[in-house]
């Protein structure tokens, strides 16, 4: 039986699980891949990566180091040396994917990246192969397990962001820099990869409007729930005519919506396509075995391609020419949940609604609870559809009122 030799760069949680499973499942994988997948070398932090990159017998390099450098240089070298690449590195592909995919295409090699989004959820293969007859209207994703876990803990236990964050960091799913998780950057990286597959265009991080979950209070989760909504960190790519909106931000989802019920470390990707219809992909978004499942499925795809000699020239994506421009966040319209912490004085509500009226923003409902804090009361409003541009100016004016304490919070209401 033909042997295909693998080299593994990075021996953390996912690397160890991949190595273990390649060994444990060798006979099953032989049948599935039609060849023997042999892990020839492993390179941990202190080993020399060039023993893998420059080994002429290694066919596939598995990159599980993470981060931009030196992963970019290693993958470039691997491609230059004629190797196939399997990676879980969402940050690298989101930021340098255009360069790396083009390089792979020039060399007639492929980069496989199923583990980079949603761990074991086969979303990459589904978009690339399963839905290759479709055009896409939108993607709505809960793409970061850590943030979702934090929001779930805040909701179940009634705790604030900081204590939920401390619990989450113990789970081992967070990025080395947890700000990437909670500030929405990791979700934006993953969104850029999904957008590349759906719309055939490589956008940059700066093209995505990104807002994290750090300003959400436990009381926002409670009020949202009372109003029939659940707060999630949502990654959105929405096509409307020739415009595409790219954004990551907390959103109020109607509580019965399937995405509103994705809890804990789970991820979900809601894909709206023209032929297959609206689809939901759901499952654990992080975890060593889940990610290793995706890595090994990529190894099998690569091995089958190598044996068939049908090398994919880069990633098989086609540009959706119907998409002509990116719609800036200020041009978007939405319903909103807004929350103020205000002094409990006469005239406060009148002041706030006066400013909103001035900018033609109409209020659907108002909730003012009893004093929860010593000096301020939370005022929560649901707004009818408003222009983001107008809302931003109005909120700035309201924040300037002496009776308003702390920065007002506005969360978009999304109904995928
Ligand atoms: N930090 C990531 C998350 C890991 O929490 O989703 C999986 O990409």
CSV table of C-alpha atoms and ligand atoms in Angstrom, one decimal:
chain,number,residue,atom,x,y,z
A,1,UNK,CA,0.0,0.0,0.0
A,2,UNK,CA,1.2,3.5,-0.8
A,3,UNK,CA,2.6,5.5,2.1
A,4,UNK,CA,2.0,9.2,2.4
A,5,UNK,CA,4.4,10.9,4.8
A,6,UNK,CA,3.3,13.7,7.1
A,7,UNK,CA,5.2,16.2,9.1
A,8,UNK,CA,3.6,17.9,12.1
A,9,UNK,CA,4.6,21.5,13.2
A,10,UNK,CA,3.2,22.3,16.6
A,11,UNK,CA,2.6,19.9,19.4
A,12,UNK,CA,0.0,21.5,21.6
A,13,UNK,CA,-3.5,20.1,22.4
A,14,UNK,CA,-4.6,19.6,18.8
A,15,UNK,CA,-1.2,18.4,17.6
A,16,UNK,CA,-1.1,15.8,20.3
A,17,UNK,CA,-4.7,14.6,19.6
A,18,UNK,CA,-3.9,14.5,15.9
A,19,UNK,CA,-0.8,12.4,16.4
A,20,UNK,CA,-2.6,10.0,18.8
A,21,UNK,CA,-5.6,9.5,16.5
A,22,UNK,CA,-3.4,8.9,13.5
A,23,UNK,CA,-1.8,6.1,15.4
A,24,UNK,CA,-5.0,4.7,17.0
A,25,UNK,CA,-7.1,4.8,13.9
A,26,UNK,CA,-4.4,3.8,11.4
A,27,UNK,CA,-6.2,0.8,10.0
A,28,UNK,CA,-9.5,2.7,9.6
A,29,UNK,CA,-7.7,5.7,8.0
A,30,UNK,CA,-5.9,3.3,5.6
A,31,UNK,CA,-9.3,2.2,4.3
A,32,UNK,CA,-10.7,5.7,4.1
A,33,UNK,CA,-7.6,7.3,2.5
A,34,UNK,CA,-6.6,4.3,0.3
A,35,UNK,CA,-3.1,4.7,1.6
A,36,UNK,CA,-1.1,4.6,4.8
A,37,UNK,CA,-0.8,8.1,6.5
A,38,UNK,CA,2.5,7.9,8.2
A,39,UNK,CA,3.5,10.7,10.7
A,40,UNK,CA,7.2,10.8,10.0
A,41,UNK,CA,8.3,13.8,12.1
A,42,UNK,CA,6.9,16.0,14.8
A,43,UNK,CA,8.4,19.4,15.5
A,44,UNK,CA,7.6,21.0,18.8
A,45,UNK,CA,8.7,24.5,19.9
A,46,UNK,CA,12.3,23.7,20.5
A,47,UNK,CA,12.8,21.4,17.4
A,48,UNK,CA,14.1,22.5,14.0
A,49,UNK,CA,11.1,22.9,11.7
A,50,UNK,CA,13.3,22.7,8.6
A,51,UNK,CA,13.8,19.0,9.3
A,52,UNK,CA,10.2,18.7,8.2
A,53,UNK,CA,10.0,21.5,5.6
A,54,UNK,CA,13.2,20.3,3.8
A,55,UNK,CA,12.6,16.6,4.0
A,56,UNK,CA,11.9,15.6,0.4
A,57,UNK,CA,9.9,12.5,1.5
A,58,UNK,CA,7.3,14.5,3.5
A,59,UNK,CA,4.2,15.0,1.3
A,60,UNK,CA,2.0,16.9,3.7
A,61,UNK,CA,2.9,19.5,6.3
A,62,UNK,CA,0.4,20.0,9.2
A,63,UNK,CA,0.7,23.4,10.7
A,64,UNK,CA,-0.7,23.7,14.2
A,65,UNK,CA,1.5,26.4,15.6
A,66,UNK,CA,-1.0,29.3,15.3
A,67,UNK,CA,-0.3,33.0,15.0
A,68,UNK,CA,1.1,34.8,11.9
A,69,UNK,CA,4.9,34.4,12.4
A,70,UNK,CA,6.7,32.1,11.9
A,71,UNK,CA,3.7,30.0,10.7
A,72,UNK,CA,3.5,32.1,7.4
A,73,UNK,CA,7.2,31.5,6.7
A,74,UNK,CA,6.9,27.8,7.4
A,75,UNK,CA,3.8,27.4,5.2
A,76,UNK,CA,5.5,29.4,2.4
A,77,UNK,CA,8.6,27.2,2.6
A,78,UNK,CA,6.4,24.0,2.6
A,79,UNK,CA,4.6,25.2,-0.6
A,80,UNK,CA,7.9,26.1,-2.2
A,81,UNK,CA,9.2,22.7,-1.5
A,82,UNK,CA,6.1,21.2,-3.3
A,83,UNK,CA,4.2,20.0,-0.2
A,84,UNK,CA,0.5,20.1,0.6
A,85,UNK,CA,-0.5,22.0,3.7
A,86,UNK,CA,-3.1,21.3,6.3
A,87,UNK,CA,-3.6,24.1,8.8
A,88,UNK,CA,-6.0,25.2,11.6
A,89,UNK,CA,-4.6,28.7,11.5
A,90,UNK,CA,-7.6,31.0,11.0
A,91,UNK,CA,-5.7,34.2,11.9
A,92,UNK,CA,-2.9,33.5,9.4
A,93,UNK,CA,-5.3,32.6,6.6
A,94,UNK,CA,-7.6,35.6,7.3
A,95,UNK,CA,-4.6,38.0,7.2
A,96,UNK,CA,-2.3,36.3,4.6
A,97,UNK,CA,-4.6,33.9,2.8
A,98,UNK,CA,-4.6,35.8,-0.4
A,99,UNK,CA,-0.8,35.5,-0.6
A,100,UNK,CA,-0.7,31.9,0.5
A,101,UNK,CA,-3.5,30.6,-1.6
A,102,UNK,CA,-2.1,32.3,-4.7
A,103,UNK,CA,1.3,30.8,-3.9
A,104,UNK,CA,-0.2,27.3,-3.6
A,105,UNK,CA,-2.1,27.8,-6.8
A,106,UNK,CA,1.1,28.8,-8.7
A,107,UNK,CA,2.8,25.6,-7.4
A,108,UNK,CA,-0.3,23.4,-8.2
A,109,UNK,CA,-0.6,22.6,-4.5
A,110,UNK,CA,-3.5,23.0,-2.0
A,111,UNK,CA,-3.9,24.4,1.5
A,112,UNK,CA,-6.6,22.6,3.5
A,113,UNK,CA,-8.1,24.4,6.5
A,114,UNK,CA,-11.2,22.6,7.7
A,115,UNK,CA,-10.1,23.0,11.4
A,116,UNK,CA,-9.8,26.7,11.2
A,117,UNK,CA,-13.6,27.4,11.5
A,118,UNK,CA,-15.9,25.6,13.9
A,119,UNK,CA,-13.4,22.9,14.8
A,120,UNK,CA,-15.0,19.6,13.7
A,121,UNK,CA,-18.1,21.1,12.1
A,122,UNK,CA,-17.4,20.4,8.4
A,123,UNK,CA,-18.4,23.9,7.3
A,124,UNK,CA,-15.4,24.4,4.9
A,125,UNK,CA,-16.1,21.3,2.9
A,126,UNK,CA,-19.8,22.0,3.0
A,127,UNK,CA,-19.3,25.4,1.5
A,128,UNK,CA,-16.6,24.4,-1.0
A,129,UNK,CA,-18.1,21.1,-2.1
A,130,UNK,CA,-21.5,20.4,-0.7
A,131,UNK,CA,-22.9,23.7,-1.8
A,132,UNK,CA,-20.8,24.3,-4.9
A,133,UNK,CA,-24.0,24.7,-7.1
A,134,UNK,CA,-25.4,27.5,-4.9
A,135,UNK,CA,-25.2,31.2,-4.6
A,136,UNK,CA,-25.2,32.7,-1.2
A,137,UNK,CA,-27.3,35.4,0.4
A,138,UNK,CA,-25.8,35.4,3.8
A,139,UNK,CA,-23.9,33.8,6.6
A,140,UNK,CA,-24.8,34.3,10.3
A,141,UNK,CA,-22.4,32.6,12.6
A,142,UNK,CA,-21.6,32.0,16.3
A,143,UNK,CA,-18.0,31.4,15.5
A,144,UNK,CA,-16.2,31.9,18.8
A,145,UNK,CA,-16.7,29.3,21.5
A,146,UNK,CA,-15.0,31.3,24.3
A,147,UNK,CA,-17.3,34.4,23.9
A,148,UNK,CA,-20.4,32.2,23.6
A,149,UNK,CA,-19.3,30.3,26.7
A,150,UNK,CA,-18.9,33.6,28.6
A,151,UNK,CA,-22.4,34.9,27.5
A,152,UNK,CA,-23.9,31.6,28.5
A,153,UNK,CA,-22.3,31.7,31.9
A,154,UNK,CA,-23.5,35.3,32.4
A,155,UNK,CA,-27.0,34.2,31.5
A,156,UNK,CA,-27.2,31.0,33.6
A,157,UNK,CA,-25.3,32.3,36.6
A,158,UNK,CA,-26.2,36.0,36.5
A,159,UNK,CA,-22.5,36.8,36.8
A,160,UNK,CA,-20.7,39.8,35.2
A,161,UNK,CA,-18.3,39.6,32.2
A,162,UNK,CA,-15.1,39.6,34.3
A,163,UNK,CA,-16.0,36.6,36.5
A,164,UNK,CA,-17.3,34.6,33.5
A,165,UNK,CA,-14.0,35.4,31.6
A,166,UNK,CA,-12.0,34.0,34.6
A,167,UNK,CA,-14.0,30.8,34.4
A,168,UNK,CA,-13.6,30.5,30.7
A,169,UNK,CA,-9.8,30.9,30.7
A,170,UNK,CA,-9.6,27.8,32.8
A,171,UNK,CA,-11.4,25.8,30.1
A,172,UNK,CA,-8.3,26.0,27.7
A,173,UNK,CA,-10.4,27.0,24.7
A,174,UNK,CA,-9.4,30.7,24.7
A,175,UNK,CA,-6.7,32.1,22.4
A,176,UNK,CA,-3.3,32.9,23.9
A,177,UNK,CA,-4.5,36.5,23.8
A,178,UNK,CA,-8.1,36.3,25.0
A,179,UNK,CA,-8.8,39.7,23.6
A,180,UNK,CA,-8.9,38.1,20.2
A,181,UNK,CA,-11.9,36.1,21.5
A,182,UNK,CA,-13.8,38.7,23.5
A,183,UNK,CA,-13.1,41.6,21.2
A,184,UNK,CA,-14.6,39.7,18.2
A,185,UNK,CA,-11.3,39.5,16.2
A,186,UNK,CA,-11.3,35.7,16.1
A,187,UNK,CA,-14.9,35.6,14.9
A,188,UNK,CA,-13.9,38.2,12.2
A,189,UNK,CA,-11.0,36.0,11.1
A,190,UNK,CA,-13.3,33.1,10.7
A,191,UNK,CA,-15.9,35.2,8.9
A,192,UNK,CA,-13.4,36.3,6.4
A,193,UNK,CA,-12.6,32.7,5.5
A,194,UNK,CA,-16.3,31.8,5.1
A,195,UNK,CA,-16.8,34.9,3.0
A,196,UNK,CA,-13.9,33.9,0.8
A,197,UNK,CA,-15.6,30.5,0.2
A,198,UNK,CA,-19.1,31.9,-0.4
A,199,UNK,CA,-18.3,35.0,-2.4
A,200,UNK,CA,-14.9,34.3,-3.8
A,201,UNK,CA,-13.5,37.6,-2.5
A,202,UNK,CA,-10.7,38.0,0.0
A,203,UNK,CA,-11.5,41.0,2.3
A,204,UNK,CA,-9.3,42.3,5.1
A,205,UNK,CA,-9.9,42.6,8.8
A,206,UNK,CA,-10.3,46.4,8.4
A,207,UNK,CA,-13.3,45.7,6.0
A,208,UNK,CA,-15.2,44.0,8.9
A,209,UNK,CA,-17.0,46.1,11.5
A,210,UNK,CA,-16.0,44.5,14.8
A,211,UNK,CA,-17.4,45.0,18.3
A,212,UNK,CA,-16.8,42.7,21.2
A,213,UNK,CA,-18.8,41.6,24.2
A,214,UNK,CA,-16.9,43.4,27.0
A,215,UNK,CA,-19.5,46.1,27.6
A,216,UNK,CA,-22.4,43.8,28.1
A,217,UNK,CA,-23.7,43.7,31.7
A,218,UNK,CA,-25.6,40.8,33.3
A,219,UNK,CA,-28.6,43.0,33.5
A,220,UNK,CA,-28.6,43.4,29.7
A,221,UNK,CA,-28.9,39.7,29.4
A,222,UNK,CA,-31.8,39.7,31.8
A,223,UNK,CA,-33.7,42.5,30.1
A,224,UNK,CA,-33.1,41.1,26.7
A,225,UNK,CA,-34.5,37.8,27.9
A,226,UNK,CA,-37.6,39.5,29.4
A,227,UNK,CA,-38.2,41.1,26.0
A,228,UNK,CA,-38.0,37.7,24.2
A,229,UNK,CA,-34.3,37.9,23.0
A,230,UNK,CA,-31.0,36.2,23.7
A,231,UNK,CA,-27.7,38.1,23.3
A,232,UNK,CA,-25.0,36.4,21.1
A,233,UNK,CA,-21.8,37.5,19.5
A,234,UNK,CA,-22.7,37.2,15.9
A,235,UNK,CA,-20.6,37.2,12.7
A,236,UNK,CA,-22.6,38.4,9.8
A,237,UNK,CA,-22.0,38.5,6.0
A,238,UNK,CA,-25.2,39.7,4.5
A,239,UNK,CA,-25.7,40.4,0.8
A,240,UNK,CA,-28.4,42.8,-0.3
A,241,UNK,CA,-28.4,43.4,-4.0
A,242,UNK,CA,-24.9,44.4,-5.0
A,243,UNK,CA,-23.9,45.3,-1.4
A,244,UNK,CA,-22.2,43.1,1.2
A,245,UNK,CA,-22.2,43.9,4.9
A,246,UNK,CA,-19.4,42.4,7.0
A,247,UNK,CA,-19.8,42.7,10.7
A,248,UNK,CA,-19.1,41.0,14.0
A,249,UNK,CA,-21.0,42.4,17.1
A,250,UNK,CA,-23.3,41.3,19.9
A,251,UNK,CA,-26.8,40.9,18.6
A,252,UNK,CA,-30.2,40.3,20.1
A,253,UNK,CA,-31.7,37.2,18.5
A,254,UNK,CA,-35.3,36.2,19.0
A,255,UNK,CA,-35.1,33.5,21.7
A,256,UNK,CA,-36.9,30.8,19.7
A,257,UNK,CA,-34.4,31.2,16.8
A,258,UNK,CA,-32.0,28.1,16.6
A,259,UNK,CA,-29.0,30.4,16.8
A,260,UNK,CA,-30.3,31.8,20.1
A,261,UNK,CA,-30.1,28.3,21.6
A,262,UNK,CA,-26.5,27.6,20.8
A,263,UNK,CA,-24.9,27.6,24.2
A,264,UNK,CA,-21.5,27.2,25.8
A,265,UNK,CA,-18.5,26.3,23.7
A,266,UNK,CA,-20.7,25.4,20.7
A,267,UNK,CA,-20.6,27.1,17.4
A,268,UNK,CA,-23.3,27.4,14.7
A,269,UNK,CA,-23.2,28.7,11.2
A,270,UNK,CA,-26.5,29.6,9.6
A,271,UNK,CA,-26.0,29.7,5.8
A,272,UNK,CA,-28.6,31.2,3.5
A,273,UNK,CA,-28.2,29.8,0.0
A,274,UNK,CA,-30.4,30.0,-3.1
A,275,UNK,CA,-30.9,26.3,-4.0
A,276,UNK,CA,-30.3,24.3,-0.8
A,277,UNK,CA,-32.1,27.0,1.2
A,278,UNK,CA,-31.4,28.0,4.8
A,279,UNK,CA,-29.0,25.6,6.5
A,280,UNK,CA,-27.7,25.3,10.1
A,281,UNK,CA,-24.4,23.7,10.9
A,282,UNK,CA,-24.0,23.2,14.7
A,283,UNK,CA,-21.5,21.6,17.1
A,284,UNK,CA,-18.5,22.0,19.4
A,285,UNK,CA,-16.5,25.0,18.2
A,286,UNK,CA,-13.3,24.1,20.0
A,287,UNK,CA,-11.7,21.1,21.6
A,288,UNK,CA,-8.7,18.9,20.8
A,289,UNK,CA,-10.5,15.9,19.3
A,290,UNK,CA,-13.0,18.0,17.4
A,291,UNK,CA,-10.2,20.0,15.8
A,292,UNK,CA,-8.2,16.8,15.2
A,293,UNK,CA,-11.2,15.3,13.4
A,294,UNK,CA,-11.1,18.2,11.0
A,295,UNK,CA,-7.3,18.0,10.5
A,296,UNK,CA,-7.4,14.3,9.8
A,297,UNK,CA,-10.3,14.7,7.4
A,298,UNK,CA,-8.2,17.2,5.5
A,299,UNK,CA,-5.3,14.8,5.5
A,300,UNK,CA,-7.6,12.2,3.9
A,301,UNK,CA,-8.8,14.7,1.3
A,302,UNK,CA,-5.2,15.7,0.5
A,303,UNK,CA,-4.1,12.0,0.3
A,304,UNK,CA,-7.0,11.2,-2.0
A,305,UNK,CA,-6.0,14.1,-4.3
A,306,UNK,CA,-2.4,13.2,-4.3
A,307,UNK,CA,-3.2,9.6,-5.3
A,308,UNK,CA,-5.6,10.7,-8.0
A,309,UNK,CA,-3.3,13.3,-9.3
A,310,UNK,CA,-6.2,15.7,-9.3
A,311,UNK,CA,-4.5,18.5,-7.4
A,312,UNK,CA,-6.9,21.3,-6.7
A,313,UNK,CA,-5.2,24.4,-8.0
A,314,UNK,CA,-5.5,26.5,-4.8
A,315,UNK,CA,-8.9,26.6,-3.2
A,316,UNK,CA,-11.7,26.1,-5.7
A,317,UNK,CA,-13.6,29.3,-5.2
A,318,UNK,CA,-15.3,31.5,-7.8
A,319,UNK,CA,-16.0,35.2,-7.4
A,320,UNK,CA,-19.6,36.2,-7.0
A,321,UNK,CA,-19.7,39.1,-9.5
A,322,UNK,CA,-23.1,40.2,-8.2
A,323,UNK,CA,-21.3,41.6,-5.1
A,324,UNK,CA,-20.0,45.0,-6.1
A,325,UNK,CA,-19.3,46.9,-2.9
A,326,UNK,CA,-19.0,46.7,0.8
A,327,UNK,CA,-21.7,48.5,2.8
A,328,UNK,CA,-20.2,50.6,5.6
A,329,UNK,CA,-21.7,50.0,9.0
A,330,UNK,CA,-22.9,53.7,9.1
A,331,UNK,CA,-25.1,53.0,6.1
A,332,UNK,CA,-26.8,50.0,7.7
A,333,UNK,CA,-30.2,50.1,9.3
A,334,UNK,CA,-31.4,47.9,12.2
A,335,UNK,CA,-33.7,47.7,15.2
A,336,UNK,CA,-31.8,48.3,18.4
A,337,UNK,CA,-31.8,47.5,22.1
A,338,UNK,CA,-30.4,50.5,23.9
A,339,UNK,CA,-29.5,50.8,27.6
A,340,UNK,CA,-28.7,53.8,29.7
A,341,UNK,CA,-27.6,54.0,33.3
A,342,UNK,CA,-29.3,57.3,34.4
A,343,UNK,CA,-30.0,59.3,37.5
A,344,UNK,CA,-33.6,58.6,38.7
A,345,UNK,CA,-34.8,62.2,38.2
A,346,UNK,CA,-37.8,63.8,36.6
A,347,UNK,CA,-37.4,64.7,32.9
A,348,UNK,CA,-34.7,62.1,32.2
A,349,UNK,CA,-36.9,60.0,29.9
A,350,UNK,CA,-38.2,63.2,28.2
A,351,UNK,CA,-34.7,64.3,27.5
A,352,UNK,CA,-33.6,61.0,26.0
A,353,UNK,CA,-36.7,60.6,23.9
A,354,UNK,CA,-36.4,64.2,22.7
A,355,UNK,CA,-32.9,63.6,21.4
A,356,UNK,CA,-34.0,60.4,19.7
A,357,UNK,CA,-37.0,62.2,18.1
A,358,UNK,CA,-34.7,64.9,16.8
A,359,UNK,CA,-32.8,62.3,14.8
A,360,UNK,CA,-36.1,60.6,13.6
A,361,UNK,CA,-35.5,57.6,15.8
A,362,UNK,CA,-38.7,56.0,17.0
A,363,UNK,CA,-39.1,54.1,20.3
A,364,UNK,CA,-41.0,50.8,20.3
A,365,UNK,CA,-40.9,50.2,24.0
A,366,UNK,CA,-39.3,51.5,27.2
A,367,UNK,CA,-38.5,49.6,30.4
A,368,UNK,CA,-37.3,51.4,33.6
A,369,UNK,CA,-36.6,49.1,36.5
A,370,UNK,CA,-36.5,49.9,40.2
A,371,UNK,CA,-33.2,51.2,41.5
A,372,UNK,CA,-30.8,48.3,41.2
A,373,UNK,CA,-27.7,50.4,41.9
A,374,UNK,CA,-27.4,53.1,44.5
A,375,UNK,CA,-27.2,56.1,42.3
A,376,UNK,CA,-28.5,55.1,38.9
A,377,UNK,CA,-31.4,53.2,37.3
A,378,UNK,CA,-31.1,51.2,34.0
A,379,UNK,CA,-33.4,52.5,31.2
A,380,UNK,CA,-33.9,50.0,28.4
A,381,UNK,CA,-35.5,50.9,25.1
A,382,UNK,CA,-36.3,48.9,22.0
A,383,UNK,CA,-36.1,51.1,18.9
A,384,UNK,CA,-37.9,50.7,15.6
A,385,UNK,CA,-35.6,50.4,12.6
A,386,UNK,CA,-33.1,53.3,12.6
A,387,UNK,CA,-30.1,54.3,10.6
A,388,UNK,CA,-26.8,53.5,12.4
A,389,UNK,CA,-25.5,56.9,11.4
A,390,UNK,CA,-28.4,58.7,13.1
A,391,UNK,CA,-28.3,56.4,16.2
A,392,UNK,CA,-24.6,57.0,16.7
A,393,UNK,CA,-25.0,60.8,16.8
A,394,UNK,CA,-28.1,60.6,19.0
A,395,UNK,CA,-26.3,58.3,21.5
A,396,UNK,CA,-23.4,60.7,21.6
A,397,UNK,CA,-25.7,63.5,22.5
A,398,UNK,CA,-27.5,61.4,25.1
A,399,UNK,CA,-24.2,60.3,26.7
A,400,UNK,CA,-23.3,64.0,27.1
A,401,UNK,CA,-26.4,64.6,29.3
A,402,UNK,CA,-25.2,65.1,33.0
A,403,UNK,CA,-27.8,62.7,34.2
A,404,UNK,CA,-26.4,59.8,32.2
A,405,UNK,CA,-23.7,57.8,33.9
A,406,UNK,CA,-21.3,55.5,31.9
A,407,UNK,CA,-21.4,55.0,28.1
A,408,UNK,CA,-24.8,54.0,26.7
A,409,UNK,CA,-24.9,50.5,25.2
A,410,UNK,CA,-26.6,49.8,21.8
A,411,UNK,CA,-27.1,46.3,20.5
A,412,UNK,CA,-28.5,45.5,17.1
A,413,UNK,CA,-31.5,43.2,16.8
A,414,UNK,CA,-30.9,40.6,14.2
A,415,UNK,CA,-33.4,38.2,12.7
A,416,UNK,CA,-31.5,35.9,10.3
B,1,LIG,N1,-10.5,30.5,20.7
B,1,LIG,C1,-11.3,29.8,19.8
B,1,LIG,C2,-12.7,29.8,20.3
B,1,LIG,C3,-10.8,28.4,19.5
B,1,LIG,O1,-13.0,30.1,21.5
B,1,LIG,O2,-13.6,29.6,19.5
B,1,LIG,C4,-11.4,27.8,18.4
B,1,LIG,O3,-11.1,28.4,17.2
